[in-house]
Amino acid sequence: ADFDIIKLDFRAFSPQLQQVYAALKEAAEKGDVEILAKGIENKVVLDAAMALGCKYVQGNYFTQPIPESTFEVFMKKYQQGLDLGSSLG
């Protein structure tokens, strides 16, 4: 494949969609492709993405869209990412 990551949109999370995402995750692992869960808006959806084994997540649960004027400061602060194990308790 010419890509190494795919995004799954969790904004419309449902148990049925979770089954589809699980199948996509299984196929991605066989092709050495990572999964990014986007649209994480609350802890329930974050937990679903984590249970699926998504190593990368993004969404308004972590931060609202950032104005360009503060983006550089944000990137420097979180350049190593977030430790979800200790940050969300």
PDB file of C-alpha atoms in Angstrom:
ATOM      1  CA  ALA A   1       0.000   0.000   0.000  1.00  0.00           C
ATOM      2  CA  ASP A   2       1.068   3.593  -0.584  1.00  0.00           C
ATOM      3  CA  PHE A   3      -0.128   4.623   2.874  1.00  0.00           C
ATOM      4  CA  ASP A   4       0.682   3.695   6.436  1.00  0.00           C
ATOM      5  CA  ILE A   5      -2.313   5.097   8.346  1.00  0.00           C
ATOM      6  CA  ILE A   6      -6.075   5.334   7.840  1.00  0.00           C
ATOM      7  CA  LYS A   7      -8.592   7.500   9.689  1.00  0.00           C
ATOM      8  CA  LEU A   8     -11.783   6.093  11.099  1.00  0.00           C
ATOM      9  CA  ASP A   9     -14.474   8.667  11.900  1.00  0.00           C
ATOM     10  CA  PHE A  10     -15.968   8.022  15.336  1.00  0.00           C
ATOM     11  CA  ARG A  11     -18.384  10.984  15.266  1.00  0.00           C
ATOM     12  CA  ALA A  12     -21.261   8.672  14.352  1.00  0.00           C
ATOM     13  CA  PHE A  13     -20.252   5.981  16.845  1.00  0.00           C
ATOM     14  CA  SER A  14     -22.576   2.998  17.257  1.00  0.00           C
ATOM     15  CA  PRO A  15     -22.163  -0.672  18.182  1.00  0.00           C
ATOM     16  CA  GLN A  16     -22.745  -1.639  14.531  1.00  0.00           C
ATOM     17  CA  LEU A  17     -20.082   0.785  13.344  1.00  0.00           C
ATOM     18  CA  GLN A  18     -17.723  -0.562  15.998  1.00  0.00           C
ATOM     19  CA  GLN A  19     -18.022  -4.002  14.353  1.00  0.00           C
ATOM     20  CA  VAL A  20     -17.143  -2.513  10.958  1.00  0.00           C
ATOM     21  CA  TYR A  21     -14.176  -0.664  12.467  1.00  0.00           C
ATOM     22  CA  ALA A  22     -12.979  -3.855  14.161  1.00  0.00           C
ATOM     23  CA  ALA A  23     -12.952  -5.605  10.773  1.00  0.00           C
ATOM     24  CA  LEU A  24     -11.084  -2.669   9.188  1.00  0.00           C
ATOM     25  CA  LYS A  25      -8.572  -2.678  12.056  1.00  0.00           C
ATOM     26  CA  GLU A  26      -7.951  -6.395  11.574  1.00  0.00           C
ATOM     27  CA  ALA A  27      -7.383  -5.905   7.841  1.00  0.00           C
ATOM     28  CA  ALA A  28      -5.141  -2.891   8.468  1.00  0.00           C
ATOM     29  CA  GLU A  29      -2.951  -4.856  10.869  1.00  0.00           C
ATOM     30  CA  LYS A  30      -2.354  -7.481   8.206  1.00  0.00           C
ATOM     31  CA  GLY A  31      -1.155  -4.736   5.863  1.00  0.00           C
ATOM     32  CA  ASP A  32       0.989  -3.045   8.525  1.00  0.00           C
ATOM     33  CA  VAL A  33      -1.284   0.034   8.471  1.00  0.00           C
ATOM     34  CA  GLU A  34      -2.022   2.079  11.610  1.00  0.00           C
ATOM     35  CA  ILE A  35      -5.477   3.360  12.568  1.00  0.00           C
ATOM     36  CA  LEU A  36      -6.238   6.924  13.649  1.00  0.00           C
ATOM     37  CA  ALA A  37      -9.588   7.423  15.356  1.00  0.00           C
ATOM     38  CA  LYS A  38     -10.925  10.891  14.612  1.00  0.00           C
ATOM     39  CA  GLY A  39     -14.024  12.613  15.907  1.00  0.00           C
ATOM     40  CA  ILE A  40     -13.422  11.708  19.550  1.00  0.00           C
ATOM     41  CA  GLU A  41     -15.956  13.923  21.325  1.00  0.00           C
ATOM     42  CA  ASN A  42     -16.421  12.237  24.727  1.00  0.00           C
ATOM     43  CA  LYS A  43     -15.023   9.559  27.045  1.00  0.00           C
ATOM     44  CA  VAL A  44     -17.434   6.856  25.818  1.00  0.00           C
ATOM     45  CA  VAL A  45     -16.168   7.239  22.263  1.00  0.00           C
ATOM     46  CA  LEU A  46     -12.554   7.485  23.452  1.00  0.00           C
ATOM     47  CA  ASP A  47     -13.011   4.227  25.374  1.00  0.00           C
ATOM     48  CA  ALA A  48     -14.436   2.559  22.252  1.00  0.00           C
ATOM     49  CA  ALA A  49     -11.446   3.694  20.164  1.00  0.00           C
ATOM     50  CA  MET A  50      -9.012   2.535  22.837  1.00  0.00           C
ATOM     51  CA  ALA A  51     -10.792  -0.832  23.138  1.00  0.00           C
ATOM     52  CA  LEU A  52     -10.383  -1.220  19.402  1.00  0.00           C
ATOM     53  CA  GLY A  53      -6.653  -0.697  19.862  1.00  0.00           C
ATOM     54  CA  CYS A  54      -6.310   2.664  18.129  1.00  0.00           C
ATOM     55  CA  LYS A  55      -2.902   4.116  18.970  1.00  0.00           C
ATOM     56  CA  TYR A  56      -3.755   7.550  17.578  1.00  0.00           C
ATOM     57  CA  VAL A  57      -6.842   9.616  18.430  1.00  0.00           C
ATOM     58  CA  GLN A  58      -7.977  13.149  17.708  1.00  0.00           C
ATOM     59  CA  GLY A  59     -11.039  15.216  18.446  1.00  0.00           C
ATOM     60  CA  ASN A  60     -12.658  17.976  20.455  1.00  0.00           C
ATOM     61  CA  TYR A  61     -12.497  15.831  23.608  1.00  0.00           C
ATOM     62  CA  PHE A  62      -8.826  16.836  23.800  1.00  0.00           C
ATOM     63  CA  THR A  63      -8.973  20.393  22.452  1.00  0.00           C
ATOM     64  CA  GLN A  64     -11.208  22.630  20.394  1.00  0.00           C
ATOM     65  CA  PRO A  65      -9.816  23.869  17.058  1.00  0.00           C
ATOM     66  CA  ILE A  66      -6.812  26.079  17.769  1.00  0.00           C
ATOM     67  CA  PRO A  67      -6.386  29.559  16.284  1.00  0.00           C
ATOM     68  CA  GLU A  68      -3.318  29.930  14.085  1.00  0.00           C
ATOM     69  CA  SER A  69      -1.905  32.509  16.494  1.00  0.00           C
ATOM     70  CA  THR A  70      -1.585  29.917  19.308  1.00  0.00           C
ATOM     71  CA  PHE A  71      -0.908  26.814  17.221  1.00  0.00           C
ATOM     72  CA  GLU A  72       2.891  27.011  17.519  1.00  0.00           C
ATOM     73  CA  VAL A  73       2.704  27.269  21.331  1.00  0.00           C
ATOM     74  CA  PHE A  74       0.338  24.267  21.446  1.00  0.00           C
ATOM     75  CA  MET A  75       2.591  22.174  19.209  1.00  0.00           C
ATOM     76  CA  LYS A  76       5.654  22.895  21.345  1.00  0.00           C
ATOM     77  CA  LYS A  77       3.780  22.004  24.538  1.00  0.00           C
ATOM     78  CA  TYR A  78       2.473  18.699  23.175  1.00  0.00           C
ATOM     79  CA  GLN A  79       5.239  17.773  20.720  1.00  0.00           C
ATOM     80  CA  GLN A  80       5.623  14.386  22.440  1.00  0.00           C
ATOM     81  CA  GLY A  81       1.846  13.775  22.392  1.00  0.00           C
ATOM     82  CA  LEU A  82      -0.470  13.086  25.309  1.00  0.00           C
ATOM     83  CA  ASP A  83      -0.123  10.211  27.734  1.00  0.00           C
ATOM     84  CA  LEU A  84      -3.718   9.022  27.808  1.00  0.00           C
ATOM     85  CA  GLY A  85      -2.954   6.678  30.672  1.00  0.00           C
ATOM     86  CA  SER A  86      -2.168   9.464  33.116  1.00  0.00           C
ATOM     87  CA  SER A  87      -3.920  12.507  31.619  1.00  0.00           C
ATOM     88  CA  LEU A  88      -7.501  11.265  31.609  1.00  0.00           C
ATOM     89  CA  GLY A  89      -7.615   9.296  34.866  1.00  0.00           C
TER      90      GLY A  89
END
